[in-house]
mmCIF file of C-alpha atoms in Angstrom:
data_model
loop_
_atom_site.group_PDB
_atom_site.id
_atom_site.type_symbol
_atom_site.label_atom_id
_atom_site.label_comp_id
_atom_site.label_asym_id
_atom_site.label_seq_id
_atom_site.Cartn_x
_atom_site.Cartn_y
_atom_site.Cartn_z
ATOM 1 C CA UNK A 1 18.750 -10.577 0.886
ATOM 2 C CA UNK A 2 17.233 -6.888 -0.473
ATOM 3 C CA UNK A 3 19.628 -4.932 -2.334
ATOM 4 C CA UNK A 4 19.679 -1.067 -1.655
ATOM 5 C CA UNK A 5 19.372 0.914 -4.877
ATOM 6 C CA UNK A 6 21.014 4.509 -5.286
ATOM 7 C CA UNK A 7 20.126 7.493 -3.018
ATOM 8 C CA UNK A 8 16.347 8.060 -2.803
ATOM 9 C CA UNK A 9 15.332 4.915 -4.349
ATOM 10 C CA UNK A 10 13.146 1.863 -3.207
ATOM 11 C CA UNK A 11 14.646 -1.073 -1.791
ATOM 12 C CA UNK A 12 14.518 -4.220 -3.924
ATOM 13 C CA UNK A 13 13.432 -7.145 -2.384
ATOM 14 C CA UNK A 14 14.581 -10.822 -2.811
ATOM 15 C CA UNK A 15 11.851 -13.697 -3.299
ATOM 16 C CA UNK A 16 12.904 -14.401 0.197
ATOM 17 C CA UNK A 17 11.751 -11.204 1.425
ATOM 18 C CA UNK A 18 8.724 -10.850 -0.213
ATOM 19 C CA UNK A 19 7.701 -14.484 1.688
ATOM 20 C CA UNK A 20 8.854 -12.540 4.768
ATOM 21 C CA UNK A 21 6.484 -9.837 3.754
ATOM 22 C CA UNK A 22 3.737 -11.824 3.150
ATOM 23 C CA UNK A 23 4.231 -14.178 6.160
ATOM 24 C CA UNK A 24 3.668 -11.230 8.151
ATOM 25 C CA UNK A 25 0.954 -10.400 6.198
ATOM 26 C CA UNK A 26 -0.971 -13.264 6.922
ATOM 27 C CA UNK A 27 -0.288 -14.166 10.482
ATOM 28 C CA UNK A 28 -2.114 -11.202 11.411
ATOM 29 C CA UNK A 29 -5.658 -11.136 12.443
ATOM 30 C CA UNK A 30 -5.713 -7.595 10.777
ATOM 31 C CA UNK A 31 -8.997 -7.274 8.797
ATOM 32 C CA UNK A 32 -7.622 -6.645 5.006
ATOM 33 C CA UNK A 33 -5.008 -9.431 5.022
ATOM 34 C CA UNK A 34 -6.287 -10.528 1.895
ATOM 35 C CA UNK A 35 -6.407 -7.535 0.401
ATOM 36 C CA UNK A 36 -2.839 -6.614 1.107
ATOM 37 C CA UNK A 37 -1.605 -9.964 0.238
ATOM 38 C CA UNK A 38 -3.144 -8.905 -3.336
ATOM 39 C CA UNK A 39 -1.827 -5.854 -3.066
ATOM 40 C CA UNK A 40 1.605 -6.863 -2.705
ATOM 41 C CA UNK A 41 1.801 -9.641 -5.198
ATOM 42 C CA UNK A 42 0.206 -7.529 -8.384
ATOM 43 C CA UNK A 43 3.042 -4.919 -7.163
ATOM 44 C CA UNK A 44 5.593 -7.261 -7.160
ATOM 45 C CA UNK A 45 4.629 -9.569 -10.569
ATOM 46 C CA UNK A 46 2.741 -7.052 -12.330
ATOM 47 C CA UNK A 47 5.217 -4.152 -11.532
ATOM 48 C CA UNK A 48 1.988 -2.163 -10.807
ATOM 49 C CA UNK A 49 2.104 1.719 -9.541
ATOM 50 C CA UNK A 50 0.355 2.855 -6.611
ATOM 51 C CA UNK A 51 -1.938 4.705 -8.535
ATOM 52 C CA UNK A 52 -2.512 1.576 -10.722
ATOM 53 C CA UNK A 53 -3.594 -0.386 -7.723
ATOM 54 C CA UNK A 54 -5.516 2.115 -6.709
ATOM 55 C CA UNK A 55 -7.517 2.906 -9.567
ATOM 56 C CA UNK A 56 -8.395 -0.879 -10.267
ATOM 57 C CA UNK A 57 -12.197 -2.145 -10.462
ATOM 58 C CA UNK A 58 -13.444 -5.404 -9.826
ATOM 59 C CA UNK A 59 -14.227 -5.814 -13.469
ATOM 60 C CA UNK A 60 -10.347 -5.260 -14.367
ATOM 61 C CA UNK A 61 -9.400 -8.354 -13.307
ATOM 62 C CA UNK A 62 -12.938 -9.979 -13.355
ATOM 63 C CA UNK A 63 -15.602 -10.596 -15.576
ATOM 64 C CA UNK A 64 -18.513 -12.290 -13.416
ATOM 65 C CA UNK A 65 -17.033 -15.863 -13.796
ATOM 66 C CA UNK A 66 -13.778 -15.784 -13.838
ATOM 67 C CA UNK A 67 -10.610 -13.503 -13.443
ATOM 68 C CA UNK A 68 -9.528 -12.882 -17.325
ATOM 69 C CA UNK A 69 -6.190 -13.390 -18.379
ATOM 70 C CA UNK A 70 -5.530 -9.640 -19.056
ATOM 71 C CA UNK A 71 -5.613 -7.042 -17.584
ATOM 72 C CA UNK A 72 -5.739 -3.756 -19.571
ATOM 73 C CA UNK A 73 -4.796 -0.770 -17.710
ATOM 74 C CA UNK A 74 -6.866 2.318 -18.573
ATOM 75 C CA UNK A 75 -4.867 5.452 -19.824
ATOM 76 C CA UNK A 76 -6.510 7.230 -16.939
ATOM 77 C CA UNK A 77 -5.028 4.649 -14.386
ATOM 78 C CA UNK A 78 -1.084 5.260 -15.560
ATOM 79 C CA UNK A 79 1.415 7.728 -15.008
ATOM 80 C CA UNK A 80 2.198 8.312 -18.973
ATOM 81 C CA UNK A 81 -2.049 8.358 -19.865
ATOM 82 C CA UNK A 82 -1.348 5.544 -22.164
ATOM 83 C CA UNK A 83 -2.714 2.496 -21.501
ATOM 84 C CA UNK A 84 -1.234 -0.984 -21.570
ATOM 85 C CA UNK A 85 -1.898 -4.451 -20.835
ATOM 86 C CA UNK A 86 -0.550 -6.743 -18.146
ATOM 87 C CA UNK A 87 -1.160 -10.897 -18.797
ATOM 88 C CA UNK A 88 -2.657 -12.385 -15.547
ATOM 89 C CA UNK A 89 -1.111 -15.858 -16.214
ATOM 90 C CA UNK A 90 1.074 -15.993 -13.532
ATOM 91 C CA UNK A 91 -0.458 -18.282 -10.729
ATOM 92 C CA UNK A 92 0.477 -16.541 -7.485
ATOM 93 C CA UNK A 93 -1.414 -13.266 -9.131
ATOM 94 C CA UNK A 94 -4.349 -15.370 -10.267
ATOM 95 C CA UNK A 95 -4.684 -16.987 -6.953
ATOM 96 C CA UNK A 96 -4.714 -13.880 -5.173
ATOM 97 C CA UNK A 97 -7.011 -12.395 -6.914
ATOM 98 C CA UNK A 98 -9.580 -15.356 -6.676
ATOM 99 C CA UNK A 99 -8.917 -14.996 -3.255
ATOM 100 C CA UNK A 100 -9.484 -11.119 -2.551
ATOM 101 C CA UNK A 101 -12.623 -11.744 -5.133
ATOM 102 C CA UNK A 102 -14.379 -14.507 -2.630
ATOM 103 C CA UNK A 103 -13.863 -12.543 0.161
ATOM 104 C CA UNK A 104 -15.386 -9.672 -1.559
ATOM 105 C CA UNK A 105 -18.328 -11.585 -2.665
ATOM 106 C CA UNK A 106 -18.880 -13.243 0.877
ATOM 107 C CA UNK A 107 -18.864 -8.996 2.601
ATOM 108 C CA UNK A 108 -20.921 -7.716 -0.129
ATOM 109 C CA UNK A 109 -23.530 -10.524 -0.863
ATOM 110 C CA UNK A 110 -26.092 -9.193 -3.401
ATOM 111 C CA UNK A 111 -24.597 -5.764 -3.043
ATOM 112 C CA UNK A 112 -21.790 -7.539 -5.419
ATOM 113 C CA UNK A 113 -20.328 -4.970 -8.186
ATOM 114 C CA UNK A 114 -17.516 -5.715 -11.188
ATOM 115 C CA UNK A 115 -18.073 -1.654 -10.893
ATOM 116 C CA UNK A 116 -16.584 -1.313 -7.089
ATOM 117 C CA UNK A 117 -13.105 -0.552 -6.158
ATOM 118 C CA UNK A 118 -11.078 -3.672 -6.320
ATOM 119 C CA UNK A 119 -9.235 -2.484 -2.972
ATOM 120 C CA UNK A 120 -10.876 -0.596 -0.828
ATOM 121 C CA UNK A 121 -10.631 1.511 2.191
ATOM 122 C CA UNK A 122 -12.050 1.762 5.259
ATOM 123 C CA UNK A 123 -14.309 3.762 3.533
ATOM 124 C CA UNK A 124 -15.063 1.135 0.831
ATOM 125 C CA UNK A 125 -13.921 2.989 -1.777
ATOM 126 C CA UNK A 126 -11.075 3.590 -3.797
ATOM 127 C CA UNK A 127 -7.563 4.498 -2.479
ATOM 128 C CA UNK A 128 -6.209 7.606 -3.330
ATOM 129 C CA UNK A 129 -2.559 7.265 -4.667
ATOM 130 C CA UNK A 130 -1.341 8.668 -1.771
ATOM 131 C CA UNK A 131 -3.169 6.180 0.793
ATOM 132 C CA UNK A 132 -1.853 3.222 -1.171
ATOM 133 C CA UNK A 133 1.764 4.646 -0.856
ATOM 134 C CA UNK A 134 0.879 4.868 2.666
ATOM 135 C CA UNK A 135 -0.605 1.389 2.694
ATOM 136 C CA UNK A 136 2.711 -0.431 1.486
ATOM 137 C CA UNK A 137 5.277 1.335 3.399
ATOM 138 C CA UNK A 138 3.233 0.165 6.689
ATOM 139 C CA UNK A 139 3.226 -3.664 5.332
ATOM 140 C CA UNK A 140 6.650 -3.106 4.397
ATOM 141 C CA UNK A 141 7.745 -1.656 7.886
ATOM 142 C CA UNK A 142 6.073 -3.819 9.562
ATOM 143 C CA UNK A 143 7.564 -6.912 8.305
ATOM 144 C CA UNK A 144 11.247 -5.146 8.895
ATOM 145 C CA UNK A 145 11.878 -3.600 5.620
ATOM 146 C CA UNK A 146 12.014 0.181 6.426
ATOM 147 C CA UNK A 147 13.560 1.127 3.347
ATOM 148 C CA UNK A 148 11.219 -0.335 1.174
ATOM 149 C CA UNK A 149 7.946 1.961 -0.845
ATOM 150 C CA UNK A 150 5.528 1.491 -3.174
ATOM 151 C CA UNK A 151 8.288 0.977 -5.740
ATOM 152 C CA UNK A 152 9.591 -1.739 -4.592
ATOM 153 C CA UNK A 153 7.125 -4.312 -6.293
ATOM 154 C CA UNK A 154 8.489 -2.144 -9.342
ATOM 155 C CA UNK A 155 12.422 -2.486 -8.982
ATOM 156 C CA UNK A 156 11.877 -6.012 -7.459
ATOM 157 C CA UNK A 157 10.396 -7.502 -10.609
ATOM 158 C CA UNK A 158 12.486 -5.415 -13.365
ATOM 159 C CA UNK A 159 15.942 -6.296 -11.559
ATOM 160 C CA UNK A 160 14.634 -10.262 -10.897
ATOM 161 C CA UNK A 161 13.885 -10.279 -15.045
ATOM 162 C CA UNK A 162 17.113 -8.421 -15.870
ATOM 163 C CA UNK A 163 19.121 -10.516 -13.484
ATOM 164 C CA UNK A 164 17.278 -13.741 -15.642
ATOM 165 C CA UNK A 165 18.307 -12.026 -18.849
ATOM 166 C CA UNK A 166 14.860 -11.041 -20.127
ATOM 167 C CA UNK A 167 15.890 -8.079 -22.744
ATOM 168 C CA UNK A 168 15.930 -3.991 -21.680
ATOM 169 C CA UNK A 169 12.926 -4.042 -24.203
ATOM 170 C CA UNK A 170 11.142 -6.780 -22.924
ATOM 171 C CA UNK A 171 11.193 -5.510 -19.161
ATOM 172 C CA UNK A 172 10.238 -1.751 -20.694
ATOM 173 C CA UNK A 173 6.946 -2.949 -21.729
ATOM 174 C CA UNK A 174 6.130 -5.178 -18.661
ATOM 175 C CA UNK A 175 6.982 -2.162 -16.822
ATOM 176 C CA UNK A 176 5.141 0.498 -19.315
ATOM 177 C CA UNK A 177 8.361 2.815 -19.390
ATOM 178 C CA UNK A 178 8.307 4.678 -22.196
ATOM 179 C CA UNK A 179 11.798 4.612 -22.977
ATOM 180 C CA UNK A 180 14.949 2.066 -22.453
ATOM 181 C CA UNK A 181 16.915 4.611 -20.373
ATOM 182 C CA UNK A 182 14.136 4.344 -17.561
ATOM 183 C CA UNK A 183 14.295 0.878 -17.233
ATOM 184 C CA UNK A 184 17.682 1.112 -17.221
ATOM 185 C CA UNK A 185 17.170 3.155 -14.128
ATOM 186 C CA UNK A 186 15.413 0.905 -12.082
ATOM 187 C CA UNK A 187 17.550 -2.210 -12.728
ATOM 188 C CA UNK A 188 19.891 -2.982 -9.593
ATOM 189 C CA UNK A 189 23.365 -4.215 -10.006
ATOM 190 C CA UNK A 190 23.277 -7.667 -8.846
ATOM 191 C CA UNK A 191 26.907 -7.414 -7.248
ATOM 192 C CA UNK A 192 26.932 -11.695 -6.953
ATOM 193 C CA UNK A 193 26.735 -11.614 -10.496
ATOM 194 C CA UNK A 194 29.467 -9.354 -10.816
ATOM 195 C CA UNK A 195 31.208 -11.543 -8.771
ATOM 196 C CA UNK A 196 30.569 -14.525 -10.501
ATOM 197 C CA UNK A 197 31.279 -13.153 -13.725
ATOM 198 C CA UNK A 198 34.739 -11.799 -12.508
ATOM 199 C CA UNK A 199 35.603 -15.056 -10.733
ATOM 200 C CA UNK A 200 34.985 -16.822 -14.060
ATOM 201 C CA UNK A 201 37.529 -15.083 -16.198
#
């Protein structure tokens, strides 16, 4: 079930949501369904920004063979101007990125570039931050989830690892907060836990 956050905030989603999201996703005939499946899972296990996703090149997440195992985000991609690096290990992520790769290979054919937009627009270039907010919010609307934004990826992930019991610290630099008292802000009270927790006293 997705948990509503404070006043103004994104919705967090629930790993049964997201498979909602993506289910929806994929049973259109929409051309960009792999793209937006990507899209939503480096949101939601990468904890990437808008802008992020929108900034990334093919040769981010790919070197010509294979998709590396990290991905360094330039300074010019995040919102502090400091870069950071993400670890691609998780299999979901790496799978939809081999996947979004192929299909880019099979429109472009010798046209092929690690230097093109990773996602791209109808244009076939990069999203703007803006159009990638956009972008999510219509995925996320259209699978039901009207409260949901671009940040939800974000709070998703950082409340899953706090609810798991992955430290403040830990979950700051996955997230590339630059202090504790931000991630603090996008963790959402689990109120089951709560529960739990009292019922156990």
């Amino acid at each position: 079930m997705s948990r509503l956050g404070k006043t103004g905030s994104a919705e967090v989603l629930s790993d049964q949501d997201l498979k909602i999201v993506l289910r929806v996703i994929t049973s259109s005939d929409a051309r960009g369904c792999v793209r937006n499946v990507a899209i939503v899972i480096l949101s939601h296990y990468l904890a990437l920004r808008a802008k992020e996703l929108a900034s990334l090149k093919v040769r981010d997440v790919y070197d010509g063979k294979k998709i590396v195992d990290v991905l360094r985000l330039l300074a010019s991609y995040t919102k502090g101007k400091k870069h950071r690096d993400v670890s691609l290990t998780n299999r979901k992520v790496r799978d939809a990125l081999e996947n979004l790769i192929t299909e880019l290979k099979h429109q472009d054919g010798e046209r092929f570039s690690l230097d093109s937009a990773l996602f791209r627009s109808q244009k076939r270039g990069h999203f703007s931050a803006n159009t990638m907010v956009q972008l999510l919010k219509n995925i996320y609307v259209s699978a039901g989830f009207k409260n949901a934004s671009s940040h939800s990826g974000r709070r998703s992930l950082i409340t899953k690892l706090a609810d798991k019991g992955v430290s403040v610290n830990d979950i700051r630099l996955i997230a590339g907060h630059s202090s504790i008292a931000t991630t603090q802000r996008y963790i959402q009270e689990n109120p089951n836990k709560i529960a739990n927790i009292m019922g156990a006293i």
